[in-house]
mmCIF file of C-alpha atoms in Angstrom:
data_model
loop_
_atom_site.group_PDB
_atom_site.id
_atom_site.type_symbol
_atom_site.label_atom_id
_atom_site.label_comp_id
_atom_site.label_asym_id
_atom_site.label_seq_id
_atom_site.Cartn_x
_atom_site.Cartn_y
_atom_site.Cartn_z
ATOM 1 C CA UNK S 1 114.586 71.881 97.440
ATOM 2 C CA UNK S 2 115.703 70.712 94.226
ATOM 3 C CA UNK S 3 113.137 71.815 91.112
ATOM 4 C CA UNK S 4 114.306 68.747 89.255
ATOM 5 C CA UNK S 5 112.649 66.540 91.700
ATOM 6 C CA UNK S 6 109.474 68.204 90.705
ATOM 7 C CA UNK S 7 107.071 66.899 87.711
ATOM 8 C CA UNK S 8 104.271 69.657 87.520
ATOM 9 C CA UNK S 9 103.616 72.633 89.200
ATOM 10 C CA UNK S 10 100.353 73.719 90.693
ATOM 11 C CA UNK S 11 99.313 77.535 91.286
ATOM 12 C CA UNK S 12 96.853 79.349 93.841
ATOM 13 C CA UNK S 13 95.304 81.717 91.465
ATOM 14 C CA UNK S 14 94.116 84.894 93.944
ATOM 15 C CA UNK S 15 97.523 86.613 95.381
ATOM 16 C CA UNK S 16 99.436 84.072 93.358
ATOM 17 C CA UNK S 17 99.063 83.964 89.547
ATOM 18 C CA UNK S 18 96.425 86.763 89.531
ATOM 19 C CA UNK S 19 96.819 90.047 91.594
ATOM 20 C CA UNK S 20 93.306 90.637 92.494
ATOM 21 C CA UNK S 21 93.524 91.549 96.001
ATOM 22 C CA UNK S 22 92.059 95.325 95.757
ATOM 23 C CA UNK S 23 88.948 93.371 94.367
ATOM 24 C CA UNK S 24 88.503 90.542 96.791
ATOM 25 C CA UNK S 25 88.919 93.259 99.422
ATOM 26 C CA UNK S 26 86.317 95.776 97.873
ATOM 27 C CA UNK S 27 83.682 92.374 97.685
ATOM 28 C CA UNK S 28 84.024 91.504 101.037
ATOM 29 C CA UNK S 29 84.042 94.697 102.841
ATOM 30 C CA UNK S 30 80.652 95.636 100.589
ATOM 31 C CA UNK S 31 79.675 92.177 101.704
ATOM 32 C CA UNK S 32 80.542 93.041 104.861
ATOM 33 C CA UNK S 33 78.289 96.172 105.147
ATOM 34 C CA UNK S 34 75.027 94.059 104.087
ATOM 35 C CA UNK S 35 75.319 91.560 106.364
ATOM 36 C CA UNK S 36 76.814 93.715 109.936
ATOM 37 C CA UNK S 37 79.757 92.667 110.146
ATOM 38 C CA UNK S 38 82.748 94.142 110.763
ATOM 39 C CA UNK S 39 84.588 94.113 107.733
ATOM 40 C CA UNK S 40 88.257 93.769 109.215
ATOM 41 C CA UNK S 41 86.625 90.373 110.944
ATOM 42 C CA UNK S 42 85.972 89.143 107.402
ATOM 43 C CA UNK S 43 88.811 90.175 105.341
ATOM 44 C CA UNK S 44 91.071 88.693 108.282
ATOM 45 C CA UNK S 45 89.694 84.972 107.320
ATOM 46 C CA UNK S 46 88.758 85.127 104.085
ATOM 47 C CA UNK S 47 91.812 85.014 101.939
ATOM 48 C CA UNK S 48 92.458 81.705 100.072
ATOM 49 C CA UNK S 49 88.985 80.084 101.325
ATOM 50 C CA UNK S 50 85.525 79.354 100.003
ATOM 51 C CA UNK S 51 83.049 82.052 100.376
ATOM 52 C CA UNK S 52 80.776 79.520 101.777
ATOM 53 C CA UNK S 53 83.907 78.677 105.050
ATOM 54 C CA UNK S 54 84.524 82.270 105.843
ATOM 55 C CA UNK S 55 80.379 83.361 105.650
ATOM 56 C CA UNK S 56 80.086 79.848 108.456
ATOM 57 C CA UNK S 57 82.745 81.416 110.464
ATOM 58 C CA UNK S 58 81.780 84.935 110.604
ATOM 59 C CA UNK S 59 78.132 83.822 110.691
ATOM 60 C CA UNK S 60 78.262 80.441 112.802
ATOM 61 C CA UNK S 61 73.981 80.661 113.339
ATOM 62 C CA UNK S 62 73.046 80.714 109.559
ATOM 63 C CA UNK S 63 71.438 77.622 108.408
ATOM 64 C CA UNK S 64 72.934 76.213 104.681
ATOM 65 C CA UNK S 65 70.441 77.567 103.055
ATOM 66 C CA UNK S 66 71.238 81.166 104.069
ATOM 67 C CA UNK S 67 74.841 80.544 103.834
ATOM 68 C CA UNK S 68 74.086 79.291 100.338
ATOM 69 C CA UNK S 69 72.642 82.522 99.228
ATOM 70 C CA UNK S 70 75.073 84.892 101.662
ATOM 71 C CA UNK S 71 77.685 83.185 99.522
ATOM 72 C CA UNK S 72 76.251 83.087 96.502
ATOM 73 C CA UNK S 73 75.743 87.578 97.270
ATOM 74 C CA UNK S 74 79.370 87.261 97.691
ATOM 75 C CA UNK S 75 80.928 86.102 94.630
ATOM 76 C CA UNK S 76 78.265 88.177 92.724
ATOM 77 C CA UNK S 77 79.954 91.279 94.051
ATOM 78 C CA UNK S 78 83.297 90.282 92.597
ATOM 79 C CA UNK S 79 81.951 88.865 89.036
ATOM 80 C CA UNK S 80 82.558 91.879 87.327
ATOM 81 C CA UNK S 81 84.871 93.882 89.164
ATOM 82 C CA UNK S 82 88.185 93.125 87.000
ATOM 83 C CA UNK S 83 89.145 96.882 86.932
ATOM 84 C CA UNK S 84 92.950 96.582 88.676
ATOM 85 C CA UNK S 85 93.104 92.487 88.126
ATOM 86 C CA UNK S 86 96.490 91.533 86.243
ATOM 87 C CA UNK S 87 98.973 89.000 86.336
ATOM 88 C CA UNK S 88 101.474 89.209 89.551
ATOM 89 C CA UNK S 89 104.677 90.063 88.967
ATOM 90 C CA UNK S 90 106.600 87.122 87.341
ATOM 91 C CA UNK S 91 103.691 84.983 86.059
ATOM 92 C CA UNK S 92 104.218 85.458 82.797
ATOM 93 C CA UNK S 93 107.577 84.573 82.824
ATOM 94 C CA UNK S 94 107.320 81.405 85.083
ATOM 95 C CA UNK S 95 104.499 80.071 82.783
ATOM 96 C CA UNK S 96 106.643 80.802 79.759
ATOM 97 C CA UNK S 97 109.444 78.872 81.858
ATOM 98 C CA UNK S 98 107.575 75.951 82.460
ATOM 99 C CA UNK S 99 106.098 75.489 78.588
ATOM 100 C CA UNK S 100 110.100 75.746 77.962
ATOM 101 C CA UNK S 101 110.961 73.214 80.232
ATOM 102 C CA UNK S 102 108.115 70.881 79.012
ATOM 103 C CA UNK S 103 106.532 71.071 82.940
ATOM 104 C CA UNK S 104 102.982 70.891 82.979
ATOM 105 C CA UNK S 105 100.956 73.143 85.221
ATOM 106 C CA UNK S 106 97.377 74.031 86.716
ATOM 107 C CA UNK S 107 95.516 76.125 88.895
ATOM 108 C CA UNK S 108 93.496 75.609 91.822
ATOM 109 C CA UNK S 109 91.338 77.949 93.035
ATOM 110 C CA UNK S 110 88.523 78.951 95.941
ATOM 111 C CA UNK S 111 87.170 80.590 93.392
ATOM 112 C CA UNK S 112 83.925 79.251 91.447
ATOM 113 C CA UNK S 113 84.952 78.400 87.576
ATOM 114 C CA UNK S 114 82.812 82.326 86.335
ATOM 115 C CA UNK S 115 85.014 83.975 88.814
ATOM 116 C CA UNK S 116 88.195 82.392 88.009
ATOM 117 C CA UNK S 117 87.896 82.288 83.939
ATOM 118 C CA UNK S 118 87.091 85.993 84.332
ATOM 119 C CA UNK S 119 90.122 87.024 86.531
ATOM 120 C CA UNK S 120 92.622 84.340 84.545
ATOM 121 C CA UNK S 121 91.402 85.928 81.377
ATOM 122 C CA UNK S 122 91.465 89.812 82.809
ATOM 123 C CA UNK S 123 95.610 88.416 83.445
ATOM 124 C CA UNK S 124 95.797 87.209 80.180
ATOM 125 C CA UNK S 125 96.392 83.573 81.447
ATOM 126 C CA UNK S 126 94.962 80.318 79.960
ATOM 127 C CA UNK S 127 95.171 77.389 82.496
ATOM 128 C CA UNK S 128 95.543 74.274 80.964
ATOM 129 C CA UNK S 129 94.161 72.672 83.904
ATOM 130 C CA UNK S 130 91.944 74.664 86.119
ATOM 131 C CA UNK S 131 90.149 73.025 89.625
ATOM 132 C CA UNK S 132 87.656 75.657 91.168
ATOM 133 C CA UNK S 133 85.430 75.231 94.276
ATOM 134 C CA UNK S 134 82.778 74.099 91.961
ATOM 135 C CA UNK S 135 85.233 70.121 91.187
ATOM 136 C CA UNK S 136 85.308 69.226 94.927
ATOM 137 C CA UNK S 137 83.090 68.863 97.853
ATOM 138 C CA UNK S 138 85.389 70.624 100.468
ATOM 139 C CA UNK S 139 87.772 73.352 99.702
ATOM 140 C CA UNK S 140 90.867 74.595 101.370
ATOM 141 C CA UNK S 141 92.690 73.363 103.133
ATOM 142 C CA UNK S 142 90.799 69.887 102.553
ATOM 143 C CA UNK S 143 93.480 68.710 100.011
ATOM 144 C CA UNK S 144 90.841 67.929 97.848
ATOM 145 C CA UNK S 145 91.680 70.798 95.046
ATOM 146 C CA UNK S 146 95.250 69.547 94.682
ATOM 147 C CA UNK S 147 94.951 66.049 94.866
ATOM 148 C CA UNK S 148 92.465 66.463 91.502
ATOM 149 C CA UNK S 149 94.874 68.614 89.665
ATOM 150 C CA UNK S 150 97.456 66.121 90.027
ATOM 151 C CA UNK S 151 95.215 63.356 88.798
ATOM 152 C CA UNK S 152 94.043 65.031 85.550
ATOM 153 C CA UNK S 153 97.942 66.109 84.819
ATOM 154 C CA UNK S 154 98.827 62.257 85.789
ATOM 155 C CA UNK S 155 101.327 63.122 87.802
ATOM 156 C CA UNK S 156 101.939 61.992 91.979
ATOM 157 C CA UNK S 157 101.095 64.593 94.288
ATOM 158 C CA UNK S 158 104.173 63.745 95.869
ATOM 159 C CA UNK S 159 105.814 65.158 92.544
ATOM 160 C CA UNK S 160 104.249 68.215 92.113
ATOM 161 C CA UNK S 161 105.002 71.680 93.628
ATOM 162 C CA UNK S 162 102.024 73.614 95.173
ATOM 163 C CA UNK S 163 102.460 77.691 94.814
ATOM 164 C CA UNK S 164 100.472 79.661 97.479
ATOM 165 C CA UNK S 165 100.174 83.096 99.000
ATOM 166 C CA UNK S 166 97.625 81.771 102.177
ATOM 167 C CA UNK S 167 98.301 79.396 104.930
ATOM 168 C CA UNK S 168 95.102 77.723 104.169
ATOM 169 C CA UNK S 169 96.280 76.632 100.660
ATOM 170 C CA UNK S 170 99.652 75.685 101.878
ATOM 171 C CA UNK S 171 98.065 73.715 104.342
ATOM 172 C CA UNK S 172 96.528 71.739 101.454
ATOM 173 C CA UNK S 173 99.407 71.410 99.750
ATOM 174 C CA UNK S 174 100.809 69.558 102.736
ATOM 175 C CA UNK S 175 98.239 67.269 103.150
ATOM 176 C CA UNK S 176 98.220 66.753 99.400
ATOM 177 C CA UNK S 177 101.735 65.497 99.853
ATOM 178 C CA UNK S 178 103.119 67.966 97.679
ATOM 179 C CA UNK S 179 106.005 70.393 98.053
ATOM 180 C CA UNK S 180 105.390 73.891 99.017
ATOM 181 C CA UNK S 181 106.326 76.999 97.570
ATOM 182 C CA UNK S 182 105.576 80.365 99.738
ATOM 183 C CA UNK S 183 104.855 83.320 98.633
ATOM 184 C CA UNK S 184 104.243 87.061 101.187
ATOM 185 C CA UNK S 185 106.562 85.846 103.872
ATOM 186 C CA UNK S 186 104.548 82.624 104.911
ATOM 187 C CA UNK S 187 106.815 79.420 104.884
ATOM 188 C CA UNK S 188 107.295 76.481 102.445
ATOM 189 C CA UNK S 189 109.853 74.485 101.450
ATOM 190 C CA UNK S 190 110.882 77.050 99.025
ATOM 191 C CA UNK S 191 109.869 80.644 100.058
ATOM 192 C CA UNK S 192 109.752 83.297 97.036
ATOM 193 C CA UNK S 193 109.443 87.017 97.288
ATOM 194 C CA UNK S 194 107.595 86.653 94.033
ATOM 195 C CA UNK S 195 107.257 84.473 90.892
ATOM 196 C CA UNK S 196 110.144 86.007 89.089
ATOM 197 C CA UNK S 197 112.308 83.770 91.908
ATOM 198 C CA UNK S 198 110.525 80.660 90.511
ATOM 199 C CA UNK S 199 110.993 81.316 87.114
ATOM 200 C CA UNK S 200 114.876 81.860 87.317
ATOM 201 C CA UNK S 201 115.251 78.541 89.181
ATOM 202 C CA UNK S 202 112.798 76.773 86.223
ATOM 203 C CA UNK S 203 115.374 78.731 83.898
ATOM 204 C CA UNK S 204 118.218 77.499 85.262
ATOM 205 C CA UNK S 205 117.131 73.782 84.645
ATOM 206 C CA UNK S 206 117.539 72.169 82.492
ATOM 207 C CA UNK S 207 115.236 71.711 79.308
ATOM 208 C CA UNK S 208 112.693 68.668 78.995
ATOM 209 C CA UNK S 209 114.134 66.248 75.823
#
């Protein structure tokens, strides 16, 4: 896949830009404990999806109300826990690469907007554009998330390059249209060990006039 045929770039934020994965884990197996069930049941699903998917999954019986508030529980539990959240390794220097090479970027996120300003912010990133759960009326892997982020940067979906670390958001990055990047061994049309990778390709393009 050539990066030149690319005109924005949109991130995953959990496991992707942000390394928050000792957190999400903590919140769902507390989570877990209220609510019986088995925690390795939940943590199994629930990476890269809405609280509200995983909770109907794991809890099939619970009417939207209860899911509402189970979900709602949730995200409480991970509001303020931003103890071990930073930046991944090479998303500093990918962002840095696209602002050289004039690319425009945003985030996506399962993630409601609190929960993702606080764990952007605990990375020390600023999204110019940032889609949460809260913009769209179905979340990943509906396509939804992507599809908006390409609309507000005015750019085709078929242009941009979706960066994930979960099957689910890769799987709405194909039906977006877009081109995949992989991250943790999962499989894309590029597949990166980490962000460093992406950065050095962005590097060695060259610059926007």
């Amino acid at each position: 896949m050539e990066l030149a045929e690319i005109d924005a770039v949109l991130f995953d934020m959990d496991g992707t830009l942000v390394d928050s994965d000792a957190a999400v884990e903590r919140a769902w197996r507390r989570w877990a404990a209220e609510y019986a069930v088995a925690p390795a049941a939940a943590l199994a699903i629930a990476h890269g999806r809405p609280a509200d998917q995983t909770i109907r999954r794991l809890l099939p019986t619970l009417d939207d109300a209860t899911v509402a508030v189970a979900a709602a529980r949730q995200l409480a539990l991970q509001y303020d826990d931003l103890s071990d959240v930073t930046a991944t390794p090479g998303a500093h220097q990918v962002l840095a690469a696209l602002a050289r090479s004039g690319l425009p970027w945003a985030v996506v996120t399962s993630a409601d907007a609190r929960l993702a300003e606080a764990r952007l912010g605990a990375a020390g990133i600023a999204a110019p554009v940032l889609v949460t759960v809260d913009d769209v009326s179905a979340g990943k892997p509906d396509p939804q998330g992507y599809l908006r982020a390409a609309a507000l940067l005015g750019v085709s979906p078929a242009r941009c390059l979706v960066v994930e670390d979960a099957e689910v958001g890769l799987e709405a990055g194909r039906a977006a249209g877009a081109m995949t990047a992989a991250l943790k061994g999962l499989d894309g049309d590029l597949r990166l060990d980490d962000l460093t990778q992406l950065a050095q390709r962005l590097e060695s393009t060259p610059a926007a006039p």
